[in-house]
Short mmCIF file of C-alpha atoms in Angstrom, two decimals:
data_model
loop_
_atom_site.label_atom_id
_atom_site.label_comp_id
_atom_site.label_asym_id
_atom_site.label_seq_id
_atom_site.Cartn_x
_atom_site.Cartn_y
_atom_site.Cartn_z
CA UNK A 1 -19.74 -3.20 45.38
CA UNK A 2 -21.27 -0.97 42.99
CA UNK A 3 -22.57 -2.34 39.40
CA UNK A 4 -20.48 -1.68 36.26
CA UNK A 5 -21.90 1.67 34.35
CA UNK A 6 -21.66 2.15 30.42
CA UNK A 7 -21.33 5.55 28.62
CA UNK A 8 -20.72 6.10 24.83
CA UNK A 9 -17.52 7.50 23.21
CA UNK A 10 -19.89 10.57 22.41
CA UNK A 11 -21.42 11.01 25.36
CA UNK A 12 -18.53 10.94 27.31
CA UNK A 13 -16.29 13.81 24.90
CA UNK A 14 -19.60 16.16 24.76
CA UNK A 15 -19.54 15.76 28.95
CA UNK A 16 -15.99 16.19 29.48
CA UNK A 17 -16.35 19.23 27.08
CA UNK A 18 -19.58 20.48 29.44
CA UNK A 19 -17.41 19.77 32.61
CA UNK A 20 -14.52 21.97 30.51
CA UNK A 21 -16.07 24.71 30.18
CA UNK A 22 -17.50 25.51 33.33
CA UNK A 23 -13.97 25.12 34.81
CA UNK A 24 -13.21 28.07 32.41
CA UNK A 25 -16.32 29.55 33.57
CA UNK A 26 -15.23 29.25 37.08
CA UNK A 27 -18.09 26.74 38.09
CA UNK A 28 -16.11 23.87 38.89
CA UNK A 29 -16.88 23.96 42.46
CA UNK A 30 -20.22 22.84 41.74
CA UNK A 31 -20.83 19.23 43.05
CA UNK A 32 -22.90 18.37 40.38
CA UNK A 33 -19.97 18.93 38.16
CA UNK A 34 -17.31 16.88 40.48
CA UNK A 35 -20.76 14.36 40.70
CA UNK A 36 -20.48 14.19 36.99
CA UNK A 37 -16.57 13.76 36.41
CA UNK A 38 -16.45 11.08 39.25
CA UNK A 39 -19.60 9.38 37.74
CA UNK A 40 -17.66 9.51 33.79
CA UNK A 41 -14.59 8.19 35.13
CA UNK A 42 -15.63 4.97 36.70
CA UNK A 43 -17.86 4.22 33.50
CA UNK A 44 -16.64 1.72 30.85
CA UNK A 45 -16.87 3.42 27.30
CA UNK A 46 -18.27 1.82 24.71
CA UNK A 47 -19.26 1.88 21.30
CA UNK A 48 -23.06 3.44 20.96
CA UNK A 49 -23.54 0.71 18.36
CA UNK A 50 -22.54 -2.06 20.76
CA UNK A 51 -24.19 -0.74 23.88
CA UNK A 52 -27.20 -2.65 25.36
CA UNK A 53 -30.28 -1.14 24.54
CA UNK A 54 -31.74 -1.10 27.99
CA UNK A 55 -28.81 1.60 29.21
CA UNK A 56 -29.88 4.77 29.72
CA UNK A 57 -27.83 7.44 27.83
CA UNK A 58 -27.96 10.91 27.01
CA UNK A 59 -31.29 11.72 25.17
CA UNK A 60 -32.62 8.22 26.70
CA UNK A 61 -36.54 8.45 28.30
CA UNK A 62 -37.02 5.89 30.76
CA UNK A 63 -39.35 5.13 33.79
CA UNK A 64 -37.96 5.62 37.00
CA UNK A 65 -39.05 5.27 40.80
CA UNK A 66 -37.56 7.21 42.94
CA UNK A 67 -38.18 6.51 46.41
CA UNK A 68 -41.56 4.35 45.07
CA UNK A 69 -43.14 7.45 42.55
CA UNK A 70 -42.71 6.52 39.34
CA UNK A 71 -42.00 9.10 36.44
CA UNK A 72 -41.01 8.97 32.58
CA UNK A 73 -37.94 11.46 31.94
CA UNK A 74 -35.66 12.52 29.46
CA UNK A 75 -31.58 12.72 30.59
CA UNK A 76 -30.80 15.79 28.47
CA UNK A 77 -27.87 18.00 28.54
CA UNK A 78 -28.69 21.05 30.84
CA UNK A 79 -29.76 23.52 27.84
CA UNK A 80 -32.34 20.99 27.07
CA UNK A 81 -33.93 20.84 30.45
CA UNK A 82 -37.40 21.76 30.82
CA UNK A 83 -39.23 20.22 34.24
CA UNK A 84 -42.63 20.60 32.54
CA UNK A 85 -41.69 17.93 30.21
CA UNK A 86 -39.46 16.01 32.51
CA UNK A 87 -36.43 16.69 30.56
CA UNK A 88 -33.83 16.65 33.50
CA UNK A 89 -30.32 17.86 33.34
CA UNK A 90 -27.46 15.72 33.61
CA UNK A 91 -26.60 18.39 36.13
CA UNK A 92 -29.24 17.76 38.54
CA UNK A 93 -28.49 14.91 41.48
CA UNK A 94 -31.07 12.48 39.64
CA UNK A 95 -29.91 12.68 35.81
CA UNK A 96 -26.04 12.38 37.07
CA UNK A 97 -27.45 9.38 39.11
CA UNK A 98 -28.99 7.69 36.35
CA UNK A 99 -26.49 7.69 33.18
CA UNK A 100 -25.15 4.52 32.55
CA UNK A 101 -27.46 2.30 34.64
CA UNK A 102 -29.38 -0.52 32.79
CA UNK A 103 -33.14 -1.26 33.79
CA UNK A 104 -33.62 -3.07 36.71
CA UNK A 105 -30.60 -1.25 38.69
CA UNK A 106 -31.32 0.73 41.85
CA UNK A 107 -29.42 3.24 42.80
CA UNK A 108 -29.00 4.85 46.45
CA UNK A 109 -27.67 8.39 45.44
CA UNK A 110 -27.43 12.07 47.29
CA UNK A 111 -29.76 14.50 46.96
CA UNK A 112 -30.33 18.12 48.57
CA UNK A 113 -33.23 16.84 50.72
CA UNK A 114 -30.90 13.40 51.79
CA UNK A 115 -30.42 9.82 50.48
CA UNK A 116 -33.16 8.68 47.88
CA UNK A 117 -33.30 5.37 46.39
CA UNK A 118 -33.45 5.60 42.17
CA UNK A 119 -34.69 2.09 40.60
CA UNK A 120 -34.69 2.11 36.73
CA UNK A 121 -37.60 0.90 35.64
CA UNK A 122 -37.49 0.46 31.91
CA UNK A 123 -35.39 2.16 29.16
CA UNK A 124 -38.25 3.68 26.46
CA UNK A 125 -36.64 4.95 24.14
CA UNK A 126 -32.61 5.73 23.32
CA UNK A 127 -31.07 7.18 20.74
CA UNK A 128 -28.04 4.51 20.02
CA UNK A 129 -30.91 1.66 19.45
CA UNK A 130 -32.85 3.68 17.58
CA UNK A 131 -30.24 4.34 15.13
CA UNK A 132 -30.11 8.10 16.27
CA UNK A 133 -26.30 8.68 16.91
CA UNK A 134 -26.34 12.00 15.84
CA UNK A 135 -28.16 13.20 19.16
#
């Protein structure tokens, strides 16, 4: 049984709108993008103001192991991605992986180089408990 993952009313319209357009783009048969969709629809939608702070969102920096390394990143929509500063893409296997999952949660998820095991750490910062719904 997989655990229950949370998305906000925002997040979800600006992703369905990102998934949108690359069908008019002709890059729908990307799996990250059928990753995505699959990954939106199974989430429960919720009010940003009434989420629990310790989801990670769009915009959200958390600590992460994956496969026992531990790193700080930023889920940011793919414009925003910059590896340097461990912004990551919601694009790439790990940032679909992690939207929606609360700290503590371990994910096993596909990646190009096989199965890697995602635990979520701690939630640092996020926008909807900071009062930043604008982002």
């Amino acid at each position: 049984m997989s655990r229950q993952i949370y998305i906000t009313e925002n997040d979800k319209n600006k992703l369905k709108k990102l998934i949108v357009n690359a069908v008019l783009e002709g890059l729908q048969s990307d799996k990250s993008f059928g990753h995505l969709r699959d990954e939106i629809e199974k989430a429960k939608v919720l009010d940003g103001r009434k989420l629990p702070q310790n989801v990670i969102t769009m915009n959200s920096k958390a600590l992460i192991s994956i496969n026992g390394n531990e790193e700080e990143v930023t889920l940011v929509y793919p414009q925003d991605a910059d590896l340097i500063e461990n912004k990551i893409s919601i694009l790439s296997p790990i940032g679909t992986a992690i939207l929606g999952y609360s700290e503590g949660d371990t994910i096993q998820w596909s990646v190009p180089s096989g199965m890697t095991e995602i635990h979520i750490k701690e939630v640092l910062y996020q926008p909807e408990a900071a009062g930043d719904l604008h982002l």
